[in-house]
XYZ file of N, CA and C in Angstrom:
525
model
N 154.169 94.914 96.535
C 153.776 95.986 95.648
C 154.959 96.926 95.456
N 155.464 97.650 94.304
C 156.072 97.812 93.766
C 156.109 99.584 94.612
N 157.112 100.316 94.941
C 157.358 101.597 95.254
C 156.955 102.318 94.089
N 155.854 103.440 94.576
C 155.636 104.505 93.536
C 156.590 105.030 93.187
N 156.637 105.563 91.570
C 157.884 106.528 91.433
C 157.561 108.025 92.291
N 158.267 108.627 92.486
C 157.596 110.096 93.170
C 159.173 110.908 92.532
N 158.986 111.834 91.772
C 159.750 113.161 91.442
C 159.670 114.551 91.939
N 160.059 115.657 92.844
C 160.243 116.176 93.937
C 160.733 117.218 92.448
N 160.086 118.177 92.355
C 160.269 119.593 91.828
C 160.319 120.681 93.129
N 161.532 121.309 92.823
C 161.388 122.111 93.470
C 161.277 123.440 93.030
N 160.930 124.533 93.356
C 161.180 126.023 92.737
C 161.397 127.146 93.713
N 162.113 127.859 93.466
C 162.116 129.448 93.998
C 160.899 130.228 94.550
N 160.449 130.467 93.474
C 158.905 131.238 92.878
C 157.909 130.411 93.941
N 158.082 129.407 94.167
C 156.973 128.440 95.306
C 157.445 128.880 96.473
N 156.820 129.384 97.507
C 157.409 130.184 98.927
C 156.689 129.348 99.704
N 154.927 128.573 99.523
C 154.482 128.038 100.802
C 153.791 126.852 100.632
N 153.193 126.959 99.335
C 152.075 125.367 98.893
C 153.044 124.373 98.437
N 152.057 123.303 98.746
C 152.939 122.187 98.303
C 151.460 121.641 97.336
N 151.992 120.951 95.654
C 150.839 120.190 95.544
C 151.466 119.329 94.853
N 151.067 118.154 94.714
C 151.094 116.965 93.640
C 149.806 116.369 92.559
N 150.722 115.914 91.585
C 149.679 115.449 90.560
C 150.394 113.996 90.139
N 149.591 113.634 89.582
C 150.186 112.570 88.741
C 150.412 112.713 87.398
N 152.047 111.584 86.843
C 152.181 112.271 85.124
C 152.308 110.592 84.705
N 151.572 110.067 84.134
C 151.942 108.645 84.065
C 151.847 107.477 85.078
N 153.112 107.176 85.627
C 152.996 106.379 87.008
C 153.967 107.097 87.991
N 154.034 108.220 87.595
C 155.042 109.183 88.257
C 154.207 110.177 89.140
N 154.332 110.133 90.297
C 153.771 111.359 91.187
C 154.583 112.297 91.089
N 154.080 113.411 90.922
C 155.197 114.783 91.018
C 154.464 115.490 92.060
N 155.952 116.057 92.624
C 155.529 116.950 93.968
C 156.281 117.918 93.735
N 155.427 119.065 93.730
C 155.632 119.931 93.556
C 156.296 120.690 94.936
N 157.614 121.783 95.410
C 157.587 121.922 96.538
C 158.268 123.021 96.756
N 158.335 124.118 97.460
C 159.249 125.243 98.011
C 160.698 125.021 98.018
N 161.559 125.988 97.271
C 163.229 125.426 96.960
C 163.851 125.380 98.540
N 163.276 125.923 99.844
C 163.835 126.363 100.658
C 163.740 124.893 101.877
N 162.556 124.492 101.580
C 162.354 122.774 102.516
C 163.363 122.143 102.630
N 163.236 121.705 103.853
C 164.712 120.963 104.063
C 163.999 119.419 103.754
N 165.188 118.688 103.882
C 164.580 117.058 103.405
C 164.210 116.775 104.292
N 164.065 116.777 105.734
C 162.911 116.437 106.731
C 161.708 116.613 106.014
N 161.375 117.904 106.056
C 159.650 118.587 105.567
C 159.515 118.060 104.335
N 160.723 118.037 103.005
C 160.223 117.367 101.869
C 159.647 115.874 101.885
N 160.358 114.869 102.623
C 160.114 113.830 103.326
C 158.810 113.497 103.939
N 158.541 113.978 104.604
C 157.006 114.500 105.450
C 155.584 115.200 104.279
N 156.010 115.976 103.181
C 155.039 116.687 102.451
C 155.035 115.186 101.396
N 156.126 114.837 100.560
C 156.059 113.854 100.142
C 154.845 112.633 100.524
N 155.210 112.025 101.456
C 154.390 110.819 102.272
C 152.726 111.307 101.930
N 152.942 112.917 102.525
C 151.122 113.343 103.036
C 150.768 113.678 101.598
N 151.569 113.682 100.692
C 150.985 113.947 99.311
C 150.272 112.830 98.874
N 151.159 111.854 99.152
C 150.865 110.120 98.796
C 149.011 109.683 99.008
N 149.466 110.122 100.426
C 148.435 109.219 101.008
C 147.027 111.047 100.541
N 147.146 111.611 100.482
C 146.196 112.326 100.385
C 145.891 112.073 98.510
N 146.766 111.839 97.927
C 146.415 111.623 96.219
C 145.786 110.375 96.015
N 146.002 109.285 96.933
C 145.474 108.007 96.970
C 144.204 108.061 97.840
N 144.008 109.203 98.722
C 142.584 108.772 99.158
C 141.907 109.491 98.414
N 142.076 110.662 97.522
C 141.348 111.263 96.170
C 141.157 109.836 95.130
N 141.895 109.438 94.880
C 141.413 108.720 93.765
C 140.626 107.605 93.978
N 140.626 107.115 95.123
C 139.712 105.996 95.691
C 138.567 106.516 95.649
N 138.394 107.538 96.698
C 136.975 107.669 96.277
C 136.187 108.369 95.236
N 136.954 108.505 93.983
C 136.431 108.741 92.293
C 136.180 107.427 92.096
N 137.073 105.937 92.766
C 136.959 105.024 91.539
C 135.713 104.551 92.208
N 134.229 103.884 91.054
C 133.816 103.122 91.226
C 133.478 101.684 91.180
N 133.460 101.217 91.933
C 133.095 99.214 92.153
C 132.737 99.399 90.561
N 131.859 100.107 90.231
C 131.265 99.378 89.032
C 131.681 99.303 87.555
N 133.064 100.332 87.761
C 133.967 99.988 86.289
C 134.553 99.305 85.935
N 134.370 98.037 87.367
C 135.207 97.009 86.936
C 135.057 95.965 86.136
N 133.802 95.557 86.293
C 133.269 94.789 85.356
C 131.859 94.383 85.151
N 131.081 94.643 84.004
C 129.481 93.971 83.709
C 128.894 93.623 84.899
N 129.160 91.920 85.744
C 128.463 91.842 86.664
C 128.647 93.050 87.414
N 129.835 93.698 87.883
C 129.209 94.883 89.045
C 128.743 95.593 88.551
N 128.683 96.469 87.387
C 127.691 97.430 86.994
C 126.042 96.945 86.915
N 126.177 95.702 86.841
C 124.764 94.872 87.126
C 124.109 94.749 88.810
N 125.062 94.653 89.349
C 124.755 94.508 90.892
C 124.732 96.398 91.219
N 125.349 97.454 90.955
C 125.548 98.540 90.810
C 123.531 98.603 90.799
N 123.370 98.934 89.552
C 121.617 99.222 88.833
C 120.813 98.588 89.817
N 121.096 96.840 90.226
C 120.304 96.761 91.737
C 120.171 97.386 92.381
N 121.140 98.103 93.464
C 121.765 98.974 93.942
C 120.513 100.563 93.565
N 120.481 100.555 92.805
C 120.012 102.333 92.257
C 118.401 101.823 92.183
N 118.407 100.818 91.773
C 116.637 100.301 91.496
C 116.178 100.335 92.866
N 116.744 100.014 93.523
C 116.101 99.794 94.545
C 116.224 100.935 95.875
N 117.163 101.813 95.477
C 117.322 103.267 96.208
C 116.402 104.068 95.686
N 116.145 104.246 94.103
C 115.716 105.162 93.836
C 114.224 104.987 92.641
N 114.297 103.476 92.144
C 113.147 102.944 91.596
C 112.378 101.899 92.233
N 112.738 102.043 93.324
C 111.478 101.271 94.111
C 111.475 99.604 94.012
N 113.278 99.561 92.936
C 113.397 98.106 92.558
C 112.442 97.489 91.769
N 111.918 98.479 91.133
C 111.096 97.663 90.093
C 111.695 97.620 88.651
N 113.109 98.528 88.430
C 113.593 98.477 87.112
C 114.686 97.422 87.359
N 114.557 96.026 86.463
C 115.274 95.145 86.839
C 115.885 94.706 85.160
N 117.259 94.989 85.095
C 117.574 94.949 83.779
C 118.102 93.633 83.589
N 117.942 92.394 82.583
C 118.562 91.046 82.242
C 120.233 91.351 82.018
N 120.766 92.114 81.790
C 121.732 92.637 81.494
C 122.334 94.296 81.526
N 123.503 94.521 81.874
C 123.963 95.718 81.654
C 125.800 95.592 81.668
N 125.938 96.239 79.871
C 127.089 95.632 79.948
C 128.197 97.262 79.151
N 129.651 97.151 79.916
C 130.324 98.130 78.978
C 130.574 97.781 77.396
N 130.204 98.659 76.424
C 130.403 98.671 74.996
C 131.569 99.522 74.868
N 132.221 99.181 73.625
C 133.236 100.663 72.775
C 132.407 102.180 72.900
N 132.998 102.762 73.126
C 132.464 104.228 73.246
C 131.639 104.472 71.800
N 130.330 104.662 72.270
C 129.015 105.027 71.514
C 129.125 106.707 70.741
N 129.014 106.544 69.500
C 129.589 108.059 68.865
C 128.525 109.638 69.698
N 127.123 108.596 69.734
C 126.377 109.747 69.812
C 125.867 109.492 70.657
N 125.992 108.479 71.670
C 125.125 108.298 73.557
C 125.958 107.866 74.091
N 126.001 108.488 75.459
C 126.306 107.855 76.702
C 126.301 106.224 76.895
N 124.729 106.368 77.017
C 124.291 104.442 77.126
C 123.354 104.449 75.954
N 122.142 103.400 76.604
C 121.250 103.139 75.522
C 120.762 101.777 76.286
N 119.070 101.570 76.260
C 118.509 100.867 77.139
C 117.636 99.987 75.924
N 117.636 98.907 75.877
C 116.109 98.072 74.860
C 115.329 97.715 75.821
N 114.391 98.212 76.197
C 113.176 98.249 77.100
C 112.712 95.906 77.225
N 112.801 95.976 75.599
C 111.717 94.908 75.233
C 112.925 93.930 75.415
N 113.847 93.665 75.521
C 115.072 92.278 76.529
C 115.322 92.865 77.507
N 115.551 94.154 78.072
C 116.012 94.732 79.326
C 117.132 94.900 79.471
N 118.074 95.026 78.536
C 119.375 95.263 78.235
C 120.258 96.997 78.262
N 121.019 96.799 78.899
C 121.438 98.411 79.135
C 122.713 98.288 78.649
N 123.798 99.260 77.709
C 124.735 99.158 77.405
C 125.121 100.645 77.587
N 126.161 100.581 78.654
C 127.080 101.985 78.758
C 128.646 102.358 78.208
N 128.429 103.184 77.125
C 129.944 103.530 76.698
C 131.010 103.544 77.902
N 131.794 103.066 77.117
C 133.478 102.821 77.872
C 133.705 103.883 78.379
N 133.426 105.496 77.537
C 133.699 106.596 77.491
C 133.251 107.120 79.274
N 132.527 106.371 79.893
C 131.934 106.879 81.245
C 133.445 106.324 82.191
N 133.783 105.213 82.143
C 134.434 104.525 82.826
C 135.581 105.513 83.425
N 135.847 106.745 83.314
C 136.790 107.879 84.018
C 135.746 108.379 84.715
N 134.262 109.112 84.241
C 133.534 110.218 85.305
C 133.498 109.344 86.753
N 133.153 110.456 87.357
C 133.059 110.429 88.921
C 131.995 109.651 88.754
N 131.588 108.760 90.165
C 130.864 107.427 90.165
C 129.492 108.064 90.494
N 129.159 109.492 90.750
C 127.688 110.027 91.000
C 127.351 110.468 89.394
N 128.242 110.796 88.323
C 127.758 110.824 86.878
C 127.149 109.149 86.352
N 127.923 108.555 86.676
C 128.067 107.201 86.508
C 126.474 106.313 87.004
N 126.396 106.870 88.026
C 125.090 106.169 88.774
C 124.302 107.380 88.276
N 123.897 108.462 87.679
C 122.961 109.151 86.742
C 122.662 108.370 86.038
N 123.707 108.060 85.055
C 123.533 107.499 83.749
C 122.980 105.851 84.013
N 122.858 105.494 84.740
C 122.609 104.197 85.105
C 121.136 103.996 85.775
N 120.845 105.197 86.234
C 119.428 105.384 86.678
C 118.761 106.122 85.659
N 118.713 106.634 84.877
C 118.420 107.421 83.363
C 118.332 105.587 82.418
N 119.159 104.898 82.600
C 118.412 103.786 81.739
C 117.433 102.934 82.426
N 117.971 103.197 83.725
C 116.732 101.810 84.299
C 115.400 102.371 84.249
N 115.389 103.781 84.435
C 114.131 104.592 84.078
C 113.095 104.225 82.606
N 114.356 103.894 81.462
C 113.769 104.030 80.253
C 113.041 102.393 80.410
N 113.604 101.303 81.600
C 112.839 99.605 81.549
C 111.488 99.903 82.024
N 111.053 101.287 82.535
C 109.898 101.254 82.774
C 109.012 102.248 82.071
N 109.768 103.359 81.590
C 109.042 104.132 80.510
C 110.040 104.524 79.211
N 109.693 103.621 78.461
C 111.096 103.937 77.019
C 111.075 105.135 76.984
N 109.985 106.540 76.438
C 110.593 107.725 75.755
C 111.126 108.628 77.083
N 111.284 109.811 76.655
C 111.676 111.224 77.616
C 110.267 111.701 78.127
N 109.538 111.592 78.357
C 107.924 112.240 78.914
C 108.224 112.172 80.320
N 107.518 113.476 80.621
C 107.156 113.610 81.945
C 106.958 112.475 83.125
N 106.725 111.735 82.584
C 106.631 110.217 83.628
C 107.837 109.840 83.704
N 108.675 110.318 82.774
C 110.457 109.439 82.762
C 110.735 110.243 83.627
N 110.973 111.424 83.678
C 111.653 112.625 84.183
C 111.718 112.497 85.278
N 110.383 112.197 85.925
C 110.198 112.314 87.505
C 110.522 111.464 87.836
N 110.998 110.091 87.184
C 111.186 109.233 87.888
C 113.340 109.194 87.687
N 113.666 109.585 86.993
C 115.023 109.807 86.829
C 115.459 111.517 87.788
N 114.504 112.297 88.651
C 114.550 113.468 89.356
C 114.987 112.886 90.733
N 114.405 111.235 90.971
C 114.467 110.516 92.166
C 116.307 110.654 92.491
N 116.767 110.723 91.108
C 118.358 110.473 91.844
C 118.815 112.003 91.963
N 119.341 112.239 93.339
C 119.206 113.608 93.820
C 119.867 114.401 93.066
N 121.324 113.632 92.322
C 122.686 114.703 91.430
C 121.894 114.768 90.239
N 121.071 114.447 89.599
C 120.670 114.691 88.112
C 121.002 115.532 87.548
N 120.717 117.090 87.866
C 120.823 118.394 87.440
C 122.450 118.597 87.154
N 123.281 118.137 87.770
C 124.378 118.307 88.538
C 125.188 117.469 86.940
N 124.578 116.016 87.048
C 125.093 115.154 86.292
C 124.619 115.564 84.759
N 123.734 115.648 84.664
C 123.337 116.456 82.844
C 124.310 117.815 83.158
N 124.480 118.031 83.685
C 125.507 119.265 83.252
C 127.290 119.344 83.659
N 127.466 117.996 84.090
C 128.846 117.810 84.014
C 128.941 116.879 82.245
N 128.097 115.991 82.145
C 128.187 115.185 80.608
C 128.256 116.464 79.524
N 126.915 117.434 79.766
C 127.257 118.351 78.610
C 128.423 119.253 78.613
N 128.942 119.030 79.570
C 130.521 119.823 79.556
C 131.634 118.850 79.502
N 131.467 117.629 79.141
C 131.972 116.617 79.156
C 132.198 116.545 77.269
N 130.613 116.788 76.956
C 130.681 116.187 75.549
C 131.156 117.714 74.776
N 131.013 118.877 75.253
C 131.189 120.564 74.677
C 132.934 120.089 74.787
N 133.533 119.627 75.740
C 135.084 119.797 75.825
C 135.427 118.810 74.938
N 134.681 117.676 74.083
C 135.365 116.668 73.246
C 134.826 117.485 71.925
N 134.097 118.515 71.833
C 133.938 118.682 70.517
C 132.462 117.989 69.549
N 131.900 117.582 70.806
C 130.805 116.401 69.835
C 129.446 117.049 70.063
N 129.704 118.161 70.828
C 127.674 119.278 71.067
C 126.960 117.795 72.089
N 125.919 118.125 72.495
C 125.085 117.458 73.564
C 124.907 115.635 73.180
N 125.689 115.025 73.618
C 124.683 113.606 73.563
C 123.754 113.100 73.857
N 122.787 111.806 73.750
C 122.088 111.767 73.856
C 121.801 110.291 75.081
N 120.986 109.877 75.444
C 121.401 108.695 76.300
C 121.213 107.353 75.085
């Protein structure tokens, strides 16, 4: 495997934090002008490994591909629907103008915009329990609700999407 690039900014104005981000495939580390290359050396490494265990646990198994987002909805059916919402399919589409996903009750088919494939994997498993909900009650009624309340982030997750869809400019989507 190939050495990360890593670029080492230093500044004046920086007296004690150290942080890194990523710009591309470039880690930048940000760092105090006064560090000697021991400590830059040392902050470097712990940047590494602390930016790589952030992003691991954002990524989920299930953006990788159809079957896992299929084994994923097992997964949630059976945590949180009692395994009775069992979909024939659930597959990523091109990003949907005006939903998230979108469920056909009557083949059992679930299709989730591409557009999810960045949120954090507890938005991700919302939106995935919000359709398996609709294989057992298609509309929004009170019977859906409670049964899409079962996944504990709900509240959490409808209000990271609507700040999701307010920051692209597109007002509330719909599932």
């Amino acid at each position: 495997m190939a050495e990360p690039l890593v670029e080492v900014r230093r500044s004046k104005r920086r007296t004690r934090t150290v942080t890194a981000y990523r710009e591309g495939d470039t880690l930048v580390v940000l760092l105090p002008a006064r560090m000697t290359k021991k400590e830059e050396a040392h902050w470097v490494a712990e940047m590494q490994r602390r930016l790589l265990r952030s992003e691991s646990k954002r990524r989920s198994p299930a953006r990788t591909s159809d079957s896992a987002l299929l084994a994923r909805c097992a997964e949630l059916s059976e945590r949180h629907l009692d395994g009775v919402a069992v979909p024939l399919s659930v597959r990523w589409v091109p990003p949907m103008r005006t939903r998230w996903a979108s469920c056909t009750p009557v083949d059992r088919t679930i299709r989730i915009s591409e557009r999810l494939r960045a949120v954090p994997p507890w938005v991700l498993d919302y939106v995935l329990v919000h359709e398996l909900a609709h294989l057992l009650v298609p509309g929004h009624d009170q019977e859906f609700w409670e049964l899409v309340q079962r996944y504990p982030r709900t509240e959490r997750a409808i209000g990271y999407l609507e700040g999701l869809a307010s920051a692209a400019g597109s007002g509330p989507m719909d599932d």
